Amino acid sequence: MRGTQVRIIVHEPDDWKNGNLFGTIVNDRGGKRLVVELIKPKDFILLSNLIELRPRGLKPSFKPLMQYYSVMVDGLFLDNEGNSMKGGIYGSVTID
């Protein structure tokens, strides 16, 4: 899935006013986690340009993503060393 462009629609936090996030998958960690390098929109400050996504649900998987369905995810922003930072999102991801 590396190199695939995705769109992340943020559902939570409720006070999110920055719209959708866009980026490219830079790492697929065993199909259970994706690391996405975000494209920073103009006039928009992000905690980081890297976010780690984990699928949610009864049978969490990114398999539906490859069939062009959206997948519900939890996202954690990562620092330059790959460590998770404070602040995360809940949303859905789809191939863009």
PDB file of N, CA and C in Angstrom:
ATOM      1  N   MET A   1       0.815  -1.197   0.000  1.00  0.00           N
ATOM      2  CA  MET A   1       0.000   0.000   0.000  1.00  0.00           C
ATOM      3  C   MET A   1       0.859   1.262   0.000  1.00  0.00           C
ATOM      4  N   ARG A   2       2.163   1.061   0.121  1.00  0.00           N
ATOM      5  CA  ARG A   2       3.071   2.210   0.115  1.00  0.00           C
ATOM      6  C   ARG A   2       2.886   3.045  -1.136  1.00  0.00           C
ATOM      7  N   GLY A   3       2.903   4.359  -0.947  1.00  0.00           N
ATOM      8  CA  GLY A   3       2.777   5.274  -2.072  1.00  0.00           C
ATOM      9  C   GLY A   3       1.339   5.599  -2.440  1.00  0.00           C
ATOM     10  N   THR A   4       0.373   4.937  -1.802  1.00  0.00           N
ATOM     11  CA  THR A   4      -1.044   5.183  -2.075  1.00  0.00           C
ATOM     12  C   THR A   4      -1.479   6.490  -1.424  1.00  0.00           C
ATOM     13  N   GLN A   5      -2.192   7.314  -2.179  1.00  0.00           N
ATOM     14  CA  GLN A   5      -2.698   8.576  -1.635  1.00  0.00           C
ATOM     15  C   GLN A   5      -4.044   8.330  -0.959  1.00  0.00           C
ATOM     16  N   VAL A   6      -4.219   8.922   0.231  1.00  0.00           N
ATOM     17  CA  VAL A   6      -5.437   8.731   1.007  1.00  0.00           C
ATOM     18  C   VAL A   6      -6.020  10.055   1.464  1.00  0.00           C
ATOM     19  N   ARG A   7      -7.304   9.994   1.802  1.00  0.00           N
ATOM     20  CA  ARG A   7      -8.029  11.116   2.396  1.00  0.00           C
ATOM     21  C   ARG A   7      -8.522  10.646   3.760  1.00  0.00           C
ATOM     22  N   ILE A   8      -8.313  11.473   4.776  1.00  0.00           N
ATOM     23  CA  ILE A   8      -8.775  11.161   6.124  1.00  0.00           C
ATOM     24  C   ILE A   8      -9.847  12.177   6.497  1.00  0.00           C
ATOM     25  N   ILE A   9     -11.036  11.670   6.756  1.00  0.00           N
ATOM     26  CA  ILE A   9     -12.145  12.530   7.183  1.00  0.00           C
ATOM     27  C   ILE A   9     -12.192  12.454   8.707  1.00  0.00           C
ATOM     28  N   VAL A  10     -12.004  13.588   9.362  1.00  0.00           N
ATOM     29  CA  VAL A  10     -11.921  13.644  10.819  1.00  0.00           C
ATOM     30  C   VAL A  10     -13.323  13.785  11.405  1.00  0.00           C
ATOM     31  N   HIS A  11     -13.692  12.824  12.280  1.00  0.00           N
ATOM     32  CA  HIS A  11     -14.987  12.862  12.969  1.00  0.00           C
ATOM     33  C   HIS A  11     -14.839  13.410  14.389  1.00  0.00           C
ATOM     34  N   GLU A  12     -13.742  13.117  15.026  1.00  0.00           N
ATOM     35  CA  GLU A  12     -13.454  13.607  16.372  1.00  0.00           C
ATOM     36  C   GLU A  12     -11.986  13.989  16.429  1.00  0.00           C
ATOM     37  N   PRO A  13     -11.611  14.996  17.124  1.00  0.00           N
ATOM     38  CA  PRO A  13     -12.355  15.737  18.123  1.00  0.00           C
ATOM     39  C   PRO A  13     -13.468  16.580  17.497  1.00  0.00           C
ATOM     40  N   ASP A  14     -14.492  16.801  18.287  1.00  0.00           N
ATOM     41  CA  ASP A  14     -15.665  17.532  17.811  1.00  0.00           C
ATOM     42  C   ASP A  14     -15.351  18.960  17.385  1.00  0.00           C
ATOM     43  N   ASP A  15     -14.319  19.542  17.975  1.00  0.00           N
ATOM     44  CA  ASP A  15     -13.994  20.932  17.647  1.00  0.00           C
ATOM     45  C   ASP A  15     -13.003  21.049  16.477  1.00  0.00           C
ATOM     46  N   TRP A  16     -12.783  19.960  15.735  1.00  0.00           N
ATOM     47  CA  TRP A  16     -11.893  19.972  14.563  1.00  0.00           C
ATOM     48  C   TRP A  16     -12.498  20.865  13.494  1.00  0.00           C
ATOM     49  N   LYS A  17     -11.787  21.894  13.100  1.00  0.00           N
ATOM     50  CA  LYS A  17     -12.302  22.844  12.118  1.00  0.00           C
ATOM     51  C   LYS A  17     -11.415  22.919  10.875  1.00  0.00           C
ATOM     52  N   ASN A  18     -10.485  21.986  10.748  1.00  0.00           N
ATOM     53  CA  ASN A  18      -9.504  22.062   9.678  1.00  0.00           C
ATOM     54  C   ASN A  18      -9.829  21.216   8.461  1.00  0.00           C
ATOM     55  N   GLY A  19     -10.985  20.598   8.430  1.00  0.00           N
ATOM     56  CA  GLY A  19     -11.380  19.830   7.257  1.00  0.00           C
ATOM     57  C   GLY A  19     -10.665  18.499   7.140  1.00  0.00           C
ATOM     58  N   ASN A  20     -10.696  17.957   5.935  1.00  0.00           N
ATOM     59  CA  ASN A  20     -10.093  16.660   5.668  1.00  0.00           C
ATOM     60  C   ASN A  20      -8.574  16.759   5.617  1.00  0.00           C
ATOM     61  N   LEU A  21      -7.933  15.641   5.904  1.00  0.00           N
ATOM     62  CA  LEU A  21      -6.488  15.537   5.778  1.00  0.00           C
ATOM     63  C   LEU A  21      -6.167  14.687   4.558  1.00  0.00           C
ATOM     64  N   PHE A  22      -5.087  15.011   3.877  1.00  0.00           N
ATOM     65  CA  PHE A  22      -4.656  14.260   2.704  1.00  0.00           C
ATOM     66  C   PHE A  22      -3.197  13.876   2.888  1.00  0.00           C
ATOM     67  N   GLY A  23      -2.836  12.714   2.372  1.00  0.00           N
ATOM     68  CA  GLY A  23      -1.447  12.303   2.485  1.00  0.00           C
ATOM     69  C   GLY A  23      -1.152  11.046   1.700  1.00  0.00           C
ATOM     70  N   THR A  24       0.064  10.564   1.879  1.00  0.00           N
ATOM     71  CA  THR A  24       0.561   9.383   1.181  1.00  0.00           C
ATOM     72  C   THR A  24       1.036   8.364   2.212  1.00  0.00           C
ATOM     73  N   ILE A  25       0.665   7.109   1.996  1.00  0.00           N
ATOM     74  CA  ILE A  25       1.104   6.045   2.892  1.00  0.00           C
ATOM     75  C   ILE A  25       2.601   5.837   2.689  1.00  0.00           C
ATOM     76  N   VAL A  26       3.364   5.979   3.780  1.00  0.00           N
ATOM     77  CA  VAL A  26       4.808   5.792   3.703  1.00  0.00           C
ATOM     78  C   VAL A  26       5.257   4.491   4.355  1.00  0.00           C
ATOM     79  N   ASN A  27       4.387   3.876   5.146  1.00  0.00           N
ATOM     80  CA  ASN A  27       4.742   2.624   5.807  1.00  0.00           C
ATOM     81  C   ASN A  27       3.481   1.840   6.125  1.00  0.00           C
ATOM     82  N   ASP A  28       3.492   0.571   5.786  1.00  0.00           N
ATOM     83  CA  ASP A  28       2.402  -0.350   6.108  1.00  0.00           C
ATOM     84  C   ASP A  28       2.971  -1.322   7.126  1.00  0.00           C
ATOM     85  N   ARG A  29       2.572  -1.176   8.345  1.00  0.00           N
ATOM     86  CA  ARG A  29       3.139  -1.981   9.434  1.00  0.00           C
ATOM     87  C   ARG A  29       2.306  -3.232   9.659  1.00  0.00           C
ATOM     88  N   GLY A  30       2.526  -4.222   8.814  1.00  0.00           N
ATOM     89  CA  GLY A  30       1.877  -5.524   8.966  1.00  0.00           C
ATOM     90  C   GLY A  30       0.383  -5.510   8.714  1.00  0.00           C
ATOM     91  N   GLY A  31      -0.129  -4.524   8.014  1.00  0.00           N
ATOM     92  CA  GLY A  31      -1.553  -4.460   7.733  1.00  0.00           C
ATOM     93  C   GLY A  31      -2.397  -4.035   8.916  1.00  0.00           C
ATOM     94  N   LYS A  32      -1.770  -3.804  10.057  1.00  0.00           N
ATOM     95  CA  LYS A  32      -2.508  -3.412  11.257  1.00  0.00           C
ATOM     96  C   LYS A  32      -2.347  -1.934  11.574  1.00  0.00           C
ATOM     97  N   ARG A  33      -1.336  -1.312  10.961  1.00  0.00           N
ATOM     98  CA  ARG A  33      -1.086   0.108  11.163  1.00  0.00           C
ATOM     99  C   ARG A  33      -0.535   0.691   9.875  1.00  0.00           C
ATOM    100  N   LEU A  34      -0.966   1.890   9.570  1.00  0.00           N
ATOM    101  CA  LEU A  34      -0.437   2.620   8.428  1.00  0.00           C
ATOM    102  C   LEU A  34       0.167   3.919   8.926  1.00  0.00           C
ATOM    103  N   VAL A  35       1.306   4.291   8.374  1.00  0.00           N
ATOM    104  CA  VAL A  35       1.882   5.600   8.656  1.00  0.00           C
ATOM    105  C   VAL A  35       1.693   6.434   7.397  1.00  0.00           C
ATOM    106  N   VAL A  36       1.075   7.594   7.576  1.00  0.00           N
ATOM    107  CA  VAL A  36       0.758   8.479   6.456  1.00  0.00           C
ATOM    108  C   VAL A  36       1.501   9.794   6.635  1.00  0.00           C
ATOM    109  N   GLU A  37       2.179  10.229   5.563  1.00  0.00           N
ATOM    110  CA  GLU A  37       2.799  11.546   5.555  1.00  0.00           C
ATOM    111  C   GLU A  37       1.767  12.518   5.017  1.00  0.00           C
ATOM    112  N   LEU A  38       1.377  13.474   5.839  1.00  0.00           N
ATOM    113  CA  LEU A  38       0.310  14.406   5.492  1.00  0.00           C
ATOM    114  C   LEU A  38       0.820  15.558   4.651  1.00  0.00           C
ATOM    115  N   ILE A  39      -0.045  16.011   3.777  1.00  0.00           N
ATOM    116  CA  ILE A  39       0.206  17.212   2.990  1.00  0.00           C
ATOM    117  C   ILE A  39      -0.413  18.362   3.773  1.00  0.00           C
ATOM    118  N   LYS A  40       0.401  19.318   4.177  1.00  0.00           N
ATOM    119  CA  LYS A  40      -0.114  20.417   4.993  1.00  0.00           C
ATOM    120  C   LYS A  40      -0.826  21.430   4.114  1.00  0.00           C
ATOM    121  N   PRO A  41      -2.110  21.648   4.385  1.00  0.00           N
ATOM    122  CA  PRO A  41      -2.844  22.684   3.644  1.00  0.00           C
ATOM    123  C   PRO A  41      -2.362  24.073   4.036  1.00  0.00           C
ATOM    124  N   LYS A  42      -2.648  25.047   3.202  1.00  0.00           N
ATOM    125  CA  LYS A  42      -2.288  26.435   3.514  1.00  0.00           C
ATOM    126  C   LYS A  42      -3.030  26.899   4.769  1.00  0.00           C
ATOM    127  N   ASP A  43      -2.384  27.788   5.515  1.00  0.00           N
ATOM    128  CA  ASP A  43      -2.978  28.388   6.721  1.00  0.00           C
ATOM    129  C   ASP A  43      -3.448  27.330   7.709  1.00  0.00           C
ATOM    130  N   PHE A  44      -2.687  26.282   7.885  1.00  0.00           N
ATOM    131  CA  PHE A  44      -3.105  25.143   8.687  1.00  0.00           C
ATOM    132  C   PHE A  44      -1.881  24.659   9.455  1.00  0.00           C
ATOM    133  N   ILE A  45      -1.986  24.595  10.759  1.00  0.00           N
ATOM    134  CA  ILE A  45      -0.881  24.119  11.571  1.00  0.00           C
ATOM    135  C   ILE A  45      -1.243  22.752  12.140  1.00  0.00           C
ATOM    136  N   LEU A  46      -0.420  21.751  11.836  1.00  0.00           N
ATOM    137  CA  LEU A  46      -0.604  20.396  12.355  1.00  0.00           C
ATOM    138  C   LEU A  46       0.435  20.132  13.434  1.00  0.00           C
ATOM    139  N   LEU A  47       0.112  19.217  14.343  1.00  0.00           N
ATOM    140  CA  LEU A  47       1.086  18.820  15.349  1.00  0.00           C
ATOM    141  C   LEU A  47       2.302  18.194  14.682  1.00  0.00           C
ATOM    142  N   SER A  48       2.065  17.470  13.608  1.00  0.00           N
ATOM    143  CA  SER A  48       3.120  16.761  12.895  1.00  0.00           C
ATOM    144  C   SER A  48       2.637  16.463  11.487  1.00  0.00           C
ATOM    145  N   ASN A  49       3.564  16.164  10.596  1.00  0.00           N
ATOM    146  CA  ASN A  49       3.145  15.782   9.251  1.00  0.00           C
ATOM    147  C   ASN A  49       3.057  14.264   9.102  1.00  0.00           C
ATOM    148  N   LEU A  50       3.266  13.519  10.202  1.00  0.00           N
ATOM    149  CA  LEU A  50       3.112  12.065  10.192  1.00  0.00           C
ATOM    150  C   LEU A  50       1.987  11.654  11.127  1.00  0.00           C
ATOM    151  N   ILE A  51       1.172  10.712  10.671  1.00  0.00           N
ATOM    152  CA  ILE A  51       0.101  10.180  11.507  1.00  0.00           C
ATOM    153  C   ILE A  51       0.061   8.666  11.327  1.00  0.00           C
ATOM    154  N   GLU A  52      -0.114   7.959  12.443  1.00  0.00           N
ATOM    155  CA  GLU A  52      -0.253   6.507  12.412  1.00  0.00           C
ATOM    156  C   GLU A  52      -1.735   6.172  12.545  1.00  0.00           C
ATOM    157  N   LEU A  53      -2.240   5.379  11.618  1.00  0.00           N
ATOM    158  CA  LEU A  53      -3.651   4.997  11.614  1.00  0.00           C
ATOM    159  C   LEU A  53      -3.793   3.535  11.994  1.00  0.00           C
ATOM    160  N   ARG A  54      -4.784   3.257  12.837  1.00  0.00           N
ATOM    161  CA  ARG A  54      -5.109   1.882  13.225  1.00  0.00           C
ATOM    162  C   ARG A  54      -6.598   1.664  12.961  1.00  0.00           C
ATOM    163  N   PRO A  55      -6.943   0.551  12.320  1.00  0.00           N
ATOM    164  CA  PRO A  55      -8.354   0.313  12.011  1.00  0.00           C
ATOM    165  C   PRO A  55      -9.157   0.024  13.280  1.00  0.00           C
ATOM    166  N   ARG A  56     -10.449   0.401  13.247  1.00  0.00           N
ATOM    167  CA  ARG A  56     -11.371   0.143  14.354  1.00  0.00           C
ATOM    168  C   ARG A  56     -12.433  -0.834  13.897  1.00  0.00           C
ATOM    169  N   GLY A  57     -13.113  -1.439  14.828  1.00  0.00           N
ATOM    170  CA  GLY A  57     -14.227  -2.306  14.494  1.00  0.00           C
ATOM    171  C   GLY A  57     -14.064  -3.704  15.062  1.00  0.00           C
ATOM    172  N   LEU A  58     -15.048  -4.563  14.756  1.00  0.00           N
ATOM    173  CA  LEU A  58     -15.034  -5.929  15.269  1.00  0.00           C
ATOM    174  C   LEU A  58     -13.881  -6.743  14.686  1.00  0.00           C
ATOM    175  N   LYS A  59     -13.669  -6.603  13.405  1.00  0.00           N
ATOM    176  CA  LYS A  59     -12.557  -7.289  12.735  1.00  0.00           C
ATOM    177  C   LYS A  59     -11.678  -6.222  12.088  1.00  0.00           C
ATOM    178  N   PRO A  60     -10.849  -5.553  12.885  1.00  0.00           N
ATOM    179  CA  PRO A  60     -10.078  -4.435  12.338  1.00  0.00           C
ATOM    180  C   PRO A  60      -9.122  -4.870  11.227  1.00  0.00           C
ATOM    181  N   SER A  61      -9.246  -4.213  10.088  1.00  0.00           N
ATOM    182  CA  SER A  61      -8.424  -4.537   8.934  1.00  0.00           C
ATOM    183  C   SER A  61      -8.449  -3.377   7.946  1.00  0.00           C
ATOM    184  N   PHE A  62      -7.378  -3.256   7.188  1.00  0.00           N
ATOM    185  CA  PHE A  62      -7.335  -2.263   6.112  1.00  0.00           C
ATOM    186  C   PHE A  62      -7.718  -2.885   4.770  1.00  0.00           C
ATOM    187  N   LYS A  63      -8.121  -4.156   4.769  1.00  0.00           N
ATOM    188  CA  LYS A  63      -8.468  -4.836   3.522  1.00  0.00           C
ATOM    189  C   LYS A  63      -9.560  -4.111   2.727  1.00  0.00           C
ATOM    190  N   PRO A  64     -10.637  -3.613   3.357  1.00  0.00           N
ATOM    191  CA  PRO A  64     -11.666  -2.890   2.588  1.00  0.00           C
ATOM    192  C   PRO A  64     -11.128  -1.656   1.870  1.00  0.00           C
ATOM    193  N   LEU A  65     -10.044  -1.077   2.392  1.00  0.00           N
ATOM    194  CA  LEU A  65      -9.442   0.095   1.771  1.00  0.00           C
ATOM    195  C   LEU A  65      -8.987  -0.225   0.354  1.00  0.00           C
ATOM    196  N   MET A  66      -8.455  -1.414   0.160  1.00  0.00           N
ATOM    197  CA  MET A  66      -7.982  -1.819  -1.162  1.00  0.00           C
ATOM    198  C   MET A  66      -9.140  -2.077  -2.141  1.00  0.00           C
ATOM    199  N   GLN A  67     -10.348  -2.199  -1.610  1.00  0.00           N
ATOM    200  CA  GLN A  67     -11.532  -2.369  -2.443  1.00  0.00           C
ATOM    201  C   GLN A  67     -12.290  -1.050  -2.562  1.00  0.00           C
ATOM    202  N   TYR A  68     -11.600   0.050  -2.232  1.00  0.00           N
ATOM    203  CA  TYR A  68     -12.123   1.419  -2.328  1.00  0.00           C
ATOM    204  C   TYR A  68     -13.306   1.683  -1.395  1.00  0.00           C
ATOM    205  N   TYR A  69     -13.322   1.000  -0.244  1.00  0.00           N
ATOM    206  CA  TYR A  69     -14.257   1.319   0.828  1.00  0.00           C
ATOM    207  C   TYR A  69     -13.507   2.117   1.877  1.00  0.00           C
ATOM    208  N   SER A  70     -14.236   2.863   2.701  1.00  0.00           N
ATOM    209  CA  SER A  70     -13.572   3.596   3.778  1.00  0.00           C
ATOM    210  C   SER A  70     -13.416   2.681   4.991  1.00  0.00           C
ATOM    211  N   VAL A  71     -12.430   2.984   5.802  1.00  0.00           N
ATOM    212  CA  VAL A  71     -12.136   2.223   7.011  1.00  0.00           C
ATOM    213  C   VAL A  71     -12.121   3.209   8.173  1.00  0.00           C
ATOM    214  N   MET A  72     -12.825   2.875   9.252  1.00  0.00           N
ATOM    215  CA  MET A  72     -12.820   3.708  10.452  1.00  0.00           C
ATOM    216  C   MET A  72     -11.489   3.509  11.169  1.00  0.00           C
ATOM    217  N   VAL A  73     -10.889   4.623  11.606  1.00  0.00           N
ATOM    218  CA  VAL A  73      -9.549   4.559  12.186  1.00  0.00           C
ATOM    219  C   VAL A  73      -9.400   5.447  13.410  1.00  0.00           C
ATOM    220  N   ASP A  74      -8.429   5.085  14.223  1.00  0.00           N
ATOM    221  CA  ASP A  74      -7.890   5.955  15.256  1.00  0.00           C
ATOM    222  C   ASP A  74      -6.552   6.436  14.723  1.00  0.00           C
ATOM    223  N   GLY A  75      -6.256   7.710  14.904  1.00  0.00           N
ATOM    224  CA  GLY A  75      -5.000   8.254  14.408  1.00  0.00           C
ATOM    225  C   GLY A  75      -4.219   8.950  15.498  1.00  0.00           C
ATOM    226  N   LEU A  76      -2.931   8.671  15.543  1.00  0.00           N
ATOM    227  CA  LEU A  76      -2.029   9.329  16.475  1.00  0.00           C
ATOM    228  C   LEU A  76      -0.941  10.036  15.684  1.00  0.00           C
ATOM    229  N   PHE A  77      -0.710  11.290  16.008  1.00  0.00           N
ATOM    230  CA  PHE A  77       0.361  12.033  15.362  1.00  0.00           C
ATOM    231  C   PHE A  77       1.700  11.520  15.885  1.00  0.00           C
ATOM    232  N   LEU A  78       2.697  11.464  15.006  1.00  0.00           N
ATOM    233  CA  LEU A  78       4.024  10.963  15.355  1.00  0.00           C
ATOM    234  C   LEU A  78       5.056  12.075  15.232  1.00  0.00           C
ATOM    235  N   ASP A  79       6.060  12.045  16.116  1.00  0.00           N
ATOM    236  CA  ASP A  79       7.159  12.996  15.982  1.00  0.00           C
ATOM    237  C   ASP A  79       8.160  12.459  14.951  1.00  0.00           C
ATOM    238  N   ASN A  80       9.253  13.176  14.736  1.00  0.00           N
ATOM    239  CA  ASN A  80      10.231  12.788  13.715  1.00  0.00           C
ATOM    240  C   ASN A  80      10.901  11.448  13.986  1.00  0.00           C
ATOM    241  N   GLU A  81      10.913  11.017  15.246  1.00  0.00           N
ATOM    242  CA  GLU A  81      11.516   9.732  15.605  1.00  0.00           C
ATOM    243  C   GLU A  81      10.504   8.586  15.562  1.00  0.00           C
ATOM    244  N   GLY A  82       9.257   8.896  15.251  1.00  0.00           N
ATOM    245  CA  GLY A  82       8.224   7.860  15.168  1.00  0.00           C
ATOM    246  C   GLY A  82       7.499   7.583  16.469  1.00  0.00           C
ATOM    247  N   ASN A  83       7.714   8.424  17.476  1.00  0.00           N
ATOM    248  CA  ASN A  83       7.029   8.266  18.758  1.00  0.00           C
ATOM    249  C   ASN A  83       5.696   8.999  18.720  1.00  0.00           C
ATOM    250  N   SER A  84       4.677   8.421  19.363  1.00  0.00           N
ATOM    251  CA  SER A  84       3.365   9.063  19.357  1.00  0.00           C
ATOM    252  C   SER A  84       3.375  10.303  20.236  1.00  0.00           C
ATOM    253  N   MET A  85       2.625  11.300  19.773  1.00  0.00           N
ATOM    254  CA  MET A  85       2.520  12.575  20.468  1.00  0.00           C
ATOM    255  C   MET A  85       1.132  12.674  21.093  1.00  0.00           C
ATOM    256  N   LYS A  86       0.952  13.661  21.950  1.00  0.00           N
ATOM    257  CA  LYS A  86      -0.373  13.925  22.495  1.00  0.00           C
ATOM    258  C   LYS A  86      -1.250  14.462  21.378  1.00  0.00           C
ATOM    259  N   GLY A  87      -2.501  14.114  21.420  1.00  0.00           N
ATOM    260  CA  GLY A  87      -3.433  14.586  20.413  1.00  0.00           C
ATOM    261  C   GLY A  87      -3.621  13.552  19.326  1.00  0.00           C
ATOM    262  N   GLY A  88      -4.844  13.187  19.111  1.00  0.00           N
ATOM    263  CA  GLY A  88      -5.150  12.212  18.088  1.00  0.00           C
ATOM    264  C   GLY A  88      -6.507  12.500  17.486  1.00  0.00           C
ATOM    265  N   ILE A  89      -6.889  11.649  16.552  1.00  0.00           N
ATOM    266  CA  ILE A  89      -8.176  11.828  15.881  1.00  0.00           C
ATOM    267  C   ILE A  89      -8.896  10.490  15.782  1.00  0.00           C
ATOM    268  N   TYR A  90     -10.164  10.567  15.514  1.00  0.00           N
ATOM    269  CA  TYR A  90     -10.991   9.427  15.141  1.00  0.00           C
ATOM    270  C   TYR A  90     -11.636   9.830  13.819  1.00  0.00           C
ATOM    271  N   GLY A  91     -11.608   8.940  12.858  1.00  0.00           N
ATOM    272  CA  GLY A  91     -12.186   9.305  11.570  1.00  0.00           C
ATOM    273  C   GLY A  91     -12.273   8.124  10.632  1.00  0.00           C
ATOM    274  N   SER A  92     -12.336   8.428   9.358  1.00  0.00           N
ATOM    275  CA  SER A  92     -12.360   7.379   8.340  1.00  0.00           C
ATOM    276  C   SER A  92     -11.338   7.713   7.267  1.00  0.00           C
ATOM    277  N   VAL A  93     -10.767   6.671   6.701  1.00  0.00           N
ATOM    278  CA  VAL A  93      -9.755   6.846   5.672  1.00  0.00           C
ATOM    279  C   VAL A  93     -10.221   6.127   4.409  1.00  0.00           C
ATOM    280  N   THR A  94      -9.925   6.713   3.275  1.00  0.00           N
ATOM    281  CA  THR A  94     -10.281   6.139   1.983  1.00  0.00           C
ATOM    282  C   THR A  94      -9.175   6.470   0.988  1.00  0.00           C
ATOM    283  N   ILE A  95      -9.041   5.641  -0.022  1.00  0.00           N
ATOM    284  CA  ILE A  95      -8.072   5.941  -1.088  1.00  0.00           C
ATOM    285  C   ILE A  95      -8.595   7.123  -1.866  1.00  0.00           C
ATOM    286  N   ASP A  96      -7.727   8.086  -2.113  1.00  0.00           N
ATOM    287  CA  ASP A  96      -8.131   9.324  -2.771  1.00  0.00           C
ATOM    288  C   ASP A  96      -7.893   9.250  -4.258  1.00  0.00           C
TER     289      ASP A  96
END
